[in-house]
PDB file of C-alpha atoms in Angstrom:
ATOM      1  CA  MET A  26      -0.576  10.608 -21.039  1.00 37.00           C
ATOM      2  CA  GLN A  27      -1.798  13.425 -18.820  1.00 36.00           C
ATOM      3  CA  PHE A  28      -5.319  14.169 -17.814  1.00 35.00           C
ATOM      4  CA  LEU A  29      -6.888  17.606 -18.227  1.00 35.00           C
ATOM      5  CA  GLY A  30      -5.979  19.874 -15.343  1.00 37.00           C
ATOM      6  CA  GLU A  31      -3.270  17.557 -14.066  1.00 39.00           C
ATOM      7  CA  THR A  32       0.354  18.603 -13.741  1.00 43.00           C
ATOM      8  CA  LYS A  33       3.269  16.298 -14.545  1.00 46.00           C
ATOM      9  CA  GLU A  34       4.051  16.116 -10.819  1.00 46.00           C
ATOM     10  CA  GLN A  35       0.681  14.453 -10.316  1.00 48.00           C
ATOM     11  CA  SER A  36       1.204  11.788 -12.984  1.00 69.00           C
ATOM     12  CA  THR A  37       0.794   8.313 -11.595  1.00 87.00           C
ATOM     13  CA  ALA A  38       3.070   5.363 -12.241  1.00 93.00           C
ATOM     14  CA  ALA A  39       0.376   3.940 -14.545  1.00 91.00           C
ATOM     15  CA  GLU A  40       0.466   7.050 -16.740  1.00 92.00           C
ATOM     16  CA  VAL A  41       4.267   7.105 -16.842  1.00 95.00           C
ATOM     17  CA  PHE A  42       4.251   3.390 -17.728  1.00 95.00           C
ATOM     18  CA  ALA A  43       1.875   4.054 -20.632  1.00 94.00           C
ATOM     19  CA  ASP A  44       4.181   6.843 -21.818  1.00 95.00           C
ATOM     20  CA  SER A  45       7.157   4.518 -21.478  1.00 95.00           C
ATOM     21  CA  LEU A  46       5.633   1.810 -23.666  1.00 94.00           C
ATOM     22  CA  ALA A  47       4.627   4.406 -26.258  1.00 92.00           C
ATOM     23  CA  LEU A  48       8.142   5.873 -26.484  1.00 94.00           C
ATOM     24  CA  ILE A  49      10.593   3.017 -25.947  1.00 94.00           C
ATOM     25  CA  THR A  50      10.317   1.658 -29.493  1.00 91.00           C
ATOM     26  CA  LYS A  51      10.051   5.063 -31.180  1.00 92.00           C
ATOM     27  CA  ASP A  52      12.268   7.647 -29.461  1.00 94.00           C
ATOM     28  CA  ILE A  53      14.878   6.440 -26.987  1.00 94.00           C
ATOM     29  CA  GLN A  54      15.945   9.985 -26.031  1.00 95.00           C
ATOM     30  CA  ALA A  55      12.349  10.974 -25.182  1.00 96.00           C
ATOM     31  CA  TRP A  56      11.959   7.674 -23.316  1.00 96.00           C
ATOM     32  CA  VAL A  57      15.014   8.430 -21.153  1.00 97.00           C
ATOM     33  CA  GLU A  58      13.507  11.818 -20.283  1.00 97.00           C
ATOM     34  CA  LEU A  59      10.815   9.913 -18.356  1.00 97.00           C
ATOM     35  CA  PHE A  60      13.534   9.027 -15.812  1.00 98.00           C
ATOM     36  CA  ALA A  61      14.819  11.065 -12.886  1.00 98.00           C
ATOM     37  CA  GLU A  62      18.502  12.058 -13.098  1.00 98.00           C
ATOM     38  CA  ASN A  63      19.525   9.475 -10.482  1.00 98.00           C
ATOM     39  CA  ALA A  64      17.104   6.722 -11.574  1.00 98.00           C
ATOM     40  CA  VAL A  65      18.025   3.071 -11.233  1.00 98.00           C
ATOM     41  CA  VAL A  66      17.153   0.353 -13.762  1.00 98.00           C
ATOM     42  CA  GLU A  67      17.622  -3.274 -12.766  1.00 98.00           C
ATOM     43  CA  PHE A  68      17.584  -6.499 -14.779  1.00 96.00           C
ATOM     44  CA  PRO A  69      18.032  -9.145 -12.038  1.00 97.00           C
ATOM     45  CA  TYR A  70      18.742 -12.014 -14.456  1.00 94.00           C
ATOM     46  CA  ALA A  71      21.028 -10.144 -16.865  1.00 91.00           C
ATOM     47  CA  SER A  72      24.228 -11.067 -15.050  1.00 90.00           C
ATOM     48  CA  ALA A  73      23.605 -14.725 -16.008  1.00 88.00           C
ATOM     49  CA  LEU A  74      24.339 -13.602 -19.588  1.00 87.00           C
ATOM     50  CA  GLY A  75      27.258 -11.325 -18.765  1.00 85.00           C
ATOM     51  CA  SER A  76      25.164  -8.206 -19.156  1.00 87.00           C
ATOM     52  CA  PRO A  77      24.774  -5.416 -16.568  1.00 91.00           C
ATOM     53  CA  GLU A  78      22.302  -6.111 -13.803  1.00 95.00           C
ATOM     54  CA  ARG A  79      22.034  -2.500 -12.630  1.00 97.00           C
ATOM     55  CA  LEU A  80      22.168   0.844 -14.425  1.00 97.00           C
ATOM     56  CA  GLU A  81      22.415   4.042 -12.393  1.00 98.00           C
ATOM     57  CA  GLY A  82      21.610   7.500 -13.747  1.00 98.00           C
ATOM     58  CA  LYS A  83      20.187   8.694 -17.040  1.00 97.00           C
ATOM     59  CA  PRO A  84      23.470   8.569 -19.009  1.00 97.00           C
ATOM     60  CA  ALA A  85      24.050   4.894 -18.107  1.00 96.00           C
ATOM     61  CA  ILE A  86      20.429   4.013 -18.860  1.00 96.00           C
ATOM     62  CA  TYR A  87      20.545   5.780 -22.229  1.00 96.00           C
ATOM     63  CA  ASN A  88      23.909   4.311 -23.278  1.00 94.00           C
ATOM     64  CA  TYR A  89      22.812   0.767 -22.517  1.00 92.00           C
ATOM     65  CA  MET A  90      19.280   0.962 -23.861  1.00 92.00           C
ATOM     66  CA  LYS A  91      20.141   2.691 -27.153  1.00 92.00           C
ATOM     67  CA  ASP A  92      22.410  -0.232 -28.042  1.00 87.00           C
ATOM     68  CA  ALA A  93      20.043  -2.896 -26.729  1.00 88.00           C
ATOM     69  CA  LEU A  94      17.023  -1.515 -28.555  1.00 91.00           C
ATOM     70  CA  ALA A  95      18.994  -1.030 -31.780  1.00 90.00           C
ATOM     71  CA  GLN A  96      19.367  -4.833 -31.844  1.00 90.00           C
ATOM     72  CA  MET A  97      15.620  -5.434 -31.548  1.00 93.00           C
ATOM     73  CA  GLN A  98      14.100  -4.758 -34.962  1.00 93.00           C
ATOM     74  CA  ASN A  99      10.318  -4.303 -35.042  1.00 94.00           C
ATOM     75  CA  LEU A 100      10.006  -4.599 -31.270  1.00 94.00           C
ATOM     76  CA  VAL A 101       6.335  -4.878 -30.341  1.00 95.00           C
ATOM     77  CA  PHE A 102       4.697  -5.236 -26.942  1.00 95.00           C
ATOM     78  CA  THR A 103       1.373  -7.042 -26.592  1.00 96.00           C
ATOM     79  CA  ASN A 104      -0.689  -8.619 -23.839  1.00 97.00           C
ATOM     80  CA  ILE A 105      -0.052  -5.587 -21.662  1.00 96.00           C
ATOM     81  CA  ARG A 106      -1.448  -5.965 -18.173  1.00 96.00           C
ATOM     82  CA  ALA A 107      -0.798  -3.225 -15.635  1.00 94.00           C
ATOM     83  CA  TYR A 108      -1.419  -3.713 -11.928  1.00 93.00           C
ATOM     84  CA  PRO A 109      -1.565  -0.433 -10.003  1.00 90.00           C
ATOM     85  CA  THR A 110      -0.953  -0.705  -6.283  1.00 91.00           C
ATOM     86  CA  SER A 111      -2.432   1.223  -3.379  1.00 92.00           C
ATOM     87  CA  ASN A 112       0.544   3.565  -3.837  1.00 93.00           C
ATOM     88  CA  PRO A 113      -0.074   5.576  -7.042  1.00 92.00           C
ATOM     89  CA  ASN A 114       3.707   5.827  -7.526  1.00 95.00           C
ATOM     90  CA  VAL A 115       4.208   2.041  -7.788  1.00 96.00           C
ATOM     91  CA  LEU A 116       3.004  -0.243 -10.554  1.00 95.00           C
ATOM     92  CA  PHE A 117       3.564  -3.852 -11.552  1.00 96.00           C
ATOM     93  CA  ALA A 118       3.038  -4.955 -15.136  1.00 96.00           C
ATOM     94  CA  GLU A 119       3.289  -7.961 -17.415  1.00 97.00           C
ATOM     95  CA  VAL A 120       3.932  -7.644 -21.141  1.00 97.00           C
ATOM     96  CA  HIS A 121       4.852  -9.902 -24.030  1.00 98.00           C
ATOM     97  CA  GLY A 122       7.535  -8.648 -26.375  1.00 96.00           C
ATOM     98  CA  LYS A 123       8.698  -9.863 -29.737  1.00 97.00           C
ATOM     99  CA  ALA A 124      11.326  -8.677 -32.181  1.00 96.00           C
ATOM    100  CA  ILE A 125      13.876  -9.782 -34.735  1.00 96.00           C
ATOM    101  CA  ILE A 126      17.459  -9.673 -33.469  1.00 93.00           C
ATOM    102  CA  VAL A 127      19.546  -7.685 -35.947  1.00 91.00           C
ATOM    103  CA  ALA A 128      22.825  -9.507 -35.221  1.00 87.00           C
ATOM    104  CA  THR A 129      21.397 -12.976 -35.926  1.00 91.00           C
ATOM    105  CA  GLY A 130      18.111 -12.490 -37.799  1.00 94.00           C
ATOM    106  CA  ARG A 131      16.472 -14.745 -35.213  1.00 93.00           C
ATOM    107  CA  HIS A 132      13.026 -14.245 -33.730  1.00 96.00           C
ATOM    108  CA  TYR A 133      12.938 -13.179 -30.099  1.00 95.00           C
ATOM    109  CA  GLN A 134       9.928 -13.550 -27.825  1.00 96.00           C
ATOM    110  CA  GLN A 135       9.837 -12.798 -24.138  1.00 96.00           C
ATOM    111  CA  ASP A 136       7.386 -12.398 -21.292  1.00 97.00           C
ATOM    112  CA  TYR A 137       8.393  -9.595 -18.952  1.00 97.00           C
ATOM    113  CA  VAL A 138       7.359  -8.729 -15.414  1.00 98.00           C
ATOM    114  CA  MET A 139       8.090  -5.130 -14.475  1.00 97.00           C
ATOM    115  CA  ARG A 140       8.019  -2.985 -11.372  1.00 98.00           C
ATOM    116  CA  LEU A 141       8.008   0.771 -11.830  1.00 97.00           C
ATOM    117  CA  GLU A 142       8.285   3.453  -9.154  1.00 97.00           C
ATOM    118  CA  THR A 143       7.893   7.159  -9.791  1.00 97.00           C
ATOM    119  CA  LYS A 144       8.404  10.371  -7.861  1.00 95.00           C
ATOM    120  CA  ASP A 145       7.268  13.782  -9.082  1.00 93.00           C
ATOM    121  CA  GLY A 146       6.154  12.243 -12.385  1.00 93.00           C
ATOM    122  CA  LYS A 147       9.577  10.691 -13.168  1.00 96.00           C
ATOM    123  CA  ILE A 148      10.727   7.077 -12.980  1.00 97.00           C
ATOM    124  CA  ILE A 149      13.089   6.633 -10.036  1.00 98.00           C
ATOM    125  CA  HIS A 150      13.302   2.830 -10.046  1.00 98.00           C
ATOM    126  CA  TYR A 151      12.517   0.298 -12.744  1.00 98.00           C
ATOM    127  CA  ARG A 152      13.035  -3.441 -12.373  1.00 98.00           C
ATOM    128  CA  GLU A 153      12.440  -5.876 -15.226  1.00 97.00           C
ATOM    129  CA  TYR A 154      12.336  -9.655 -14.849  1.00 97.00           C
ATOM    130  CA  TRP A 155      12.790 -11.862 -17.914  1.00 95.00           C
ATOM    131  CA  ASN A 156      13.916 -15.358 -18.813  1.00 93.00           C
ATOM    132  CA  PRO A 157      17.555 -15.493 -20.010  1.00 90.00           C
ATOM    133  CA  VAL A 158      16.962 -18.593 -22.207  1.00 90.00           C
ATOM    134  CA  PRO A 159      15.018 -16.838 -25.024  1.00 90.00           C
ATOM    135  CA  VAL A 160      17.630 -14.057 -25.016  1.00 89.00           C
ATOM    136  CA  LEU A 161      20.462 -16.538 -25.438  1.00 86.00           C
ATOM    137  CA  ASP A 162      18.536 -18.456 -28.125  1.00 88.00           C
ATOM    138  CA  ALA A 163      17.909 -15.272 -30.129  1.00 89.00           C
ATOM    139  CA  PHE A 164      21.451 -13.897 -29.826  1.00 83.00           C
ATOM    140  CA  GLY A 165      23.156 -17.262 -30.304  1.00 82.00           C
ATOM    141  CA  SER A 166      25.847 -16.748 -27.653  1.00 72.00           C
ATOM    142  CA  THR A 167      26.687 -14.615 -24.641  1.00 71.00           C
ATOM    143  CA  GLN A 168      29.522 -13.058 -26.668  1.00 75.00           C
ATOM    144  CA  ASN A 169      27.067 -11.911 -29.380  1.00 69.00           C
ATOM    145  CA  LEU A 170      24.839 -10.500 -26.664  1.00 71.00           C
ATOM    146  CA  ARG A 171      27.636  -8.586 -24.923  1.00 70.00           C
ATOM    147  CA  GLN A 172      28.887  -7.179 -28.246  1.00 69.00           C
ATOM    148  CA  SER A 173      25.398  -6.164 -29.307  1.00 66.00           C
ATOM    149  CA  PHE A 174      24.723  -4.390 -26.014  1.00 65.00           C
ATOM    150  CA  ASN A 175      28.240  -2.930 -25.657  1.00 58.00           C
ATOM    151  CA  ALA A 176      28.509  -4.843 -22.388  1.00 53.00           C
ATOM    152  CA  GLN A 177      32.089  -6.084 -22.849  1.00 46.00           C
TER     153      GLN A 177
END
């Protein structure tokens, strides 16, 4: 979302976040284009499930997320609350997500807390906090999760 007369370089973290939510469930390649070449994505609790905690660079982000999102059928985000900071390049957000896990057919629901940082209209750092228990419940085992996300 850009405002009239505004260049992409002037996009705030809030605008990039809105774009991210609009694209992540529809077009993973376009979603990855929101990231800077050397962007970092972190999932601090993922290592508890044997999944990567840190992704560096667009290729790593794309390769992981395309597999992860392919397992989340009908992924929908609701209860979206964005909290801009005094720095227009940093945003915190809370969202509720739900999906059906393809590998198991189980329902998945999760509350996420996110921190997004942008530079020149691109995401340079994204950190997402989530509870590992609903992930494990929906996937049935850490082995199913690792196979589904190609995180062997």
